[in-house]
CSV table of C-alpha atoms (C1' of nucleotides) in Angstrom, one decimal:
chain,number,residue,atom,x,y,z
A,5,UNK,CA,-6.9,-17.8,-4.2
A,6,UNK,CA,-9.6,-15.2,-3.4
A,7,UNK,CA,-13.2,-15.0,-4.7
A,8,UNK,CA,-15.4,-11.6,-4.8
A,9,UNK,CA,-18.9,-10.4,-5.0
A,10,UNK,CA,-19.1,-7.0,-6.5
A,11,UNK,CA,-22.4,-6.0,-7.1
A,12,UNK,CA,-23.8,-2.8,-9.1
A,13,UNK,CA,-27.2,-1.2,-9.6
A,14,UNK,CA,-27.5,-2.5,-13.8
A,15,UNK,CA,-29.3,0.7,-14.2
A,16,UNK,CA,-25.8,2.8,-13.3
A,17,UNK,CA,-23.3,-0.4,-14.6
A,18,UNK,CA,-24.8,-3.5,-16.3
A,19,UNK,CA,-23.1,-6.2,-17.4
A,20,UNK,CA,-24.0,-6.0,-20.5
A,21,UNK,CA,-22.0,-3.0,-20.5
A,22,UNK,CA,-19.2,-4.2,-19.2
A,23,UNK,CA,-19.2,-7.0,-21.7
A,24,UNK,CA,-19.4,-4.3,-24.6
A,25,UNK,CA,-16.3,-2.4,-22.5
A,26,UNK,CA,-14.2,-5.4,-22.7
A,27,UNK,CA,-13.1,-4.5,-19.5
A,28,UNK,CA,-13.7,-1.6,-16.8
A,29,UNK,CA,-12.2,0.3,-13.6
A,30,UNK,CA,-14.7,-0.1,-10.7
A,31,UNK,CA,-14.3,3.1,-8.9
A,32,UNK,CA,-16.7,5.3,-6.8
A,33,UNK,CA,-15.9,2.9,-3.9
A,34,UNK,CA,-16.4,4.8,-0.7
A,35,UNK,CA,-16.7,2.8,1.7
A,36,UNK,CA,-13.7,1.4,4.1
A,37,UNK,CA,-14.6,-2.1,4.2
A,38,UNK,CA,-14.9,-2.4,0.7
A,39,UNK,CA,-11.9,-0.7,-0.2
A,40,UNK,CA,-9.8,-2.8,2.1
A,41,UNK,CA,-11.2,-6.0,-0.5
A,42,UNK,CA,-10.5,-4.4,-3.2
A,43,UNK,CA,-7.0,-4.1,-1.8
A,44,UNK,CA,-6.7,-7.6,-1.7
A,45,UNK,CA,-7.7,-8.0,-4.8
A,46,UNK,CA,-5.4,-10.0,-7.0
A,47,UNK,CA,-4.4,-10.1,-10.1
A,48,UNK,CA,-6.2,-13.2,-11.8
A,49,UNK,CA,-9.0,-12.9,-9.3
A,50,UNK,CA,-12.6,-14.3,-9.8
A,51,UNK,CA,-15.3,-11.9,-9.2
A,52,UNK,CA,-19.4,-12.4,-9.1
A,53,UNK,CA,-20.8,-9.6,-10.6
A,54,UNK,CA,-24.3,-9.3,-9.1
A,55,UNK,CA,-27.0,-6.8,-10.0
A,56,UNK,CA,-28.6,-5.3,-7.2
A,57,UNK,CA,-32.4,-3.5,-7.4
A,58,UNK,CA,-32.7,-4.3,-10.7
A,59,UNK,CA,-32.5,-8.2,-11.4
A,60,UNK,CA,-31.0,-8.9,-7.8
A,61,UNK,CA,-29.0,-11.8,-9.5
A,62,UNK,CA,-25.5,-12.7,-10.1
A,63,UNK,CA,-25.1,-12.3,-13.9
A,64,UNK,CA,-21.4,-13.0,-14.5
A,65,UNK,CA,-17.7,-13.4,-14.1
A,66,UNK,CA,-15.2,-11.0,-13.7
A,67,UNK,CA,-11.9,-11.5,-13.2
A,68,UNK,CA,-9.4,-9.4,-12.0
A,69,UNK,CA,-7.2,-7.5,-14.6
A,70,UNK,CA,-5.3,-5.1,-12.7
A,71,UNK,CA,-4.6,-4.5,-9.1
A,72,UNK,CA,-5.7,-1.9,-6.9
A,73,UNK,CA,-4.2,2.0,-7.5
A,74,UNK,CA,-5.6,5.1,-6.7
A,75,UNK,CA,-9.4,6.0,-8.1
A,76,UNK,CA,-8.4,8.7,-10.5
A,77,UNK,CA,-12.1,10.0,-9.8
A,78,UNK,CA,-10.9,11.0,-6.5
A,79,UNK,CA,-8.0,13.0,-5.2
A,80,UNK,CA,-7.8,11.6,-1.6
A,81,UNK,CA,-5.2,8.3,-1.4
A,82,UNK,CA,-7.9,6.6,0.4
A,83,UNK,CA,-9.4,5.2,-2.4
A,84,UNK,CA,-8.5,2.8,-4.9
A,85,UNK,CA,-10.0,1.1,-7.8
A,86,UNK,CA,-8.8,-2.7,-9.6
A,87,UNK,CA,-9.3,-3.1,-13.4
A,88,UNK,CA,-11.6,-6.1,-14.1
A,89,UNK,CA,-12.1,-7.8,-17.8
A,90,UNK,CA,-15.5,-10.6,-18.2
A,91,UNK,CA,-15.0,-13.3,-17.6
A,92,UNK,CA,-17.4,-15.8,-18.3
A,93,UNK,CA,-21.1,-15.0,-18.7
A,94,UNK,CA,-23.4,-17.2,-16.1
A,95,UNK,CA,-25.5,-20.1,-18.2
A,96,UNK,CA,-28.0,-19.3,-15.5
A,97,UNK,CA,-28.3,-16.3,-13.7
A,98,UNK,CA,-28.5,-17.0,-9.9
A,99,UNK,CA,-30.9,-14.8,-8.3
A,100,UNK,CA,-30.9,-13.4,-4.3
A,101,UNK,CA,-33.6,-16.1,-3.9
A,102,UNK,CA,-32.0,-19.2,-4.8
A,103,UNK,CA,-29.1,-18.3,-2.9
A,104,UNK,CA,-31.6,-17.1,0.4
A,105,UNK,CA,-32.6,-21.0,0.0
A,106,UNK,CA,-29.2,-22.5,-0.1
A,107,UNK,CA,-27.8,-22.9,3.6
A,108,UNK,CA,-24.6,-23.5,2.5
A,109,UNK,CA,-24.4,-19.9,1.3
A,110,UNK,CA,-26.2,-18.4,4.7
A,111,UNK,CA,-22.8,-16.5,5.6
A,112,UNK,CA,-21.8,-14.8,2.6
A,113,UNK,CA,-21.9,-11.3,2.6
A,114,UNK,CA,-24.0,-10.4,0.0
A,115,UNK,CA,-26.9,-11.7,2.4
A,116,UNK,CA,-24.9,-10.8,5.8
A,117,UNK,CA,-24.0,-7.4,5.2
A,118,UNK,CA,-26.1,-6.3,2.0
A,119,UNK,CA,-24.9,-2.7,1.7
A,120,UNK,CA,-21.2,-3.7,0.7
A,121,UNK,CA,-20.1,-3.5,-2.5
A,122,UNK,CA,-17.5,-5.4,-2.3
A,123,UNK,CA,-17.5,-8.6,-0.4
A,124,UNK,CA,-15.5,-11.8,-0.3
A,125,UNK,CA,-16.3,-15.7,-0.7
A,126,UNK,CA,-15.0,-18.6,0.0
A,127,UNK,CA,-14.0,-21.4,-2.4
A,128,UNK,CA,-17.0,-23.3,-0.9
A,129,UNK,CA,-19.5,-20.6,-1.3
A,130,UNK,CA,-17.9,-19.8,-5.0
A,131,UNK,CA,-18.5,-23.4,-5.9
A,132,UNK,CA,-21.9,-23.6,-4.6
A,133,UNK,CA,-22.8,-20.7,-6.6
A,134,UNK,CA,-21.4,-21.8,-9.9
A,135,UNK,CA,-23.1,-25.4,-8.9
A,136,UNK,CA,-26.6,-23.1,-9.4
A,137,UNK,CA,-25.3,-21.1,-12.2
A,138,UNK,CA,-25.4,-24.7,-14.2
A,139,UNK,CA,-28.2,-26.7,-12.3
A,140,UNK,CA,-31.0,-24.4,-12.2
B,18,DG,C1',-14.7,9.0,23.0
B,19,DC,C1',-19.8,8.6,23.2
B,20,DC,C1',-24.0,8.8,21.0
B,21,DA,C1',-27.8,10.9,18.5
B,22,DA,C1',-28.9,12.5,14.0
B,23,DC,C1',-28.5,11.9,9.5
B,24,DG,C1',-27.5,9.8,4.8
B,25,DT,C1',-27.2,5.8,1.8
B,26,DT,C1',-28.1,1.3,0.2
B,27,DG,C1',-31.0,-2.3,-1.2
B,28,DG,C1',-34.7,-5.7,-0.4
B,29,DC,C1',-39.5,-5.8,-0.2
C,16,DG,C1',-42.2,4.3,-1.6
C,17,DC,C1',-41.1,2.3,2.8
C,18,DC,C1',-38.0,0.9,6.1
C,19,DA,C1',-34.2,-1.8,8.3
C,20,DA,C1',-29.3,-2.0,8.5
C,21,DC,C1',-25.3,0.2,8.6
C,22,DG,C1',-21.8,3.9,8.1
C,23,DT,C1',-20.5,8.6,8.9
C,24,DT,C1',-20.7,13.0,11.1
C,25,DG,C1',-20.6,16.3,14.6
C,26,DG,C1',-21.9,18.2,19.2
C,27,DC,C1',-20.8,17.6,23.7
DNA sequence: GCCAACGTTGGC
DNA sequence: GCCAACGTTGGC
């Protein structure tokens, strides 16, 4: 099993939205590398859902409800979109800075390659995370 | 196919 | 608001 970091600015897509949507298409993806995750997306899937600018923390769970199919807000093939649901709301937020002290999270993509949307985790890094998410 | 110019993202 | 990092575009 896969884990994902998809992050949004809250001031365009908030949690709390999405927890008041029940459950959301995360589209606009333009971008090849992300796209290509959320290919791989599956069904069942755990998802970080960070907030970037504004908060710069991971706020919540999402898990994947649907896999990927074409972004109905675009008419090229290129790009698709996955249904995600909330899953679980984070006890604790973690913010960037916690993770920026961890070393055990110094490859993950959020701080590797900060611009993509849509990056993936390993089990390790997924379980560190939720270790701060309870412990901080 | 290279590379400079430009646009976008996101941390600070 | 600035700037670094990165992706994309377009001229050659």
């Amino acid at each position: 099993m896969n884990y994902w970091l998809i992050k949004s600015e809250p001031f365009k897509y908030s949690w709390d939205q999405f927890e008041k949507d029940g459950k959301t298409i995360w589209d606009g993806v333009r971008n090849y590398q992300a796209r290509n995750n959320l290919r791989e997306m599956k069904k069942g899937a755990l998802c970080f859902f960070y907030h970037s600018n504004e908060g710069k923390e991971i706020v919540g769970i999402a898990k994947v409800v649907k896999e990927h199919y074409q972004d109905p807000t675009s008419t090229d093939p290129n790009w698709v979109v996955v249904e995600i649901a909330p899953f679980k709301k984070l006890k604790k937020t973690v913010t960037l800075e916690q993770i920026k002290t961890q070393p055990r999270l110094a490859e993950i993509g959020l701080v590797k390659q900060s611009r993509l949307s849509v990056s993936a985790l390993k089990a390790h890094e997924f379980d560190v995370i939720l270790e701060l998410s309870a412990t901080k």
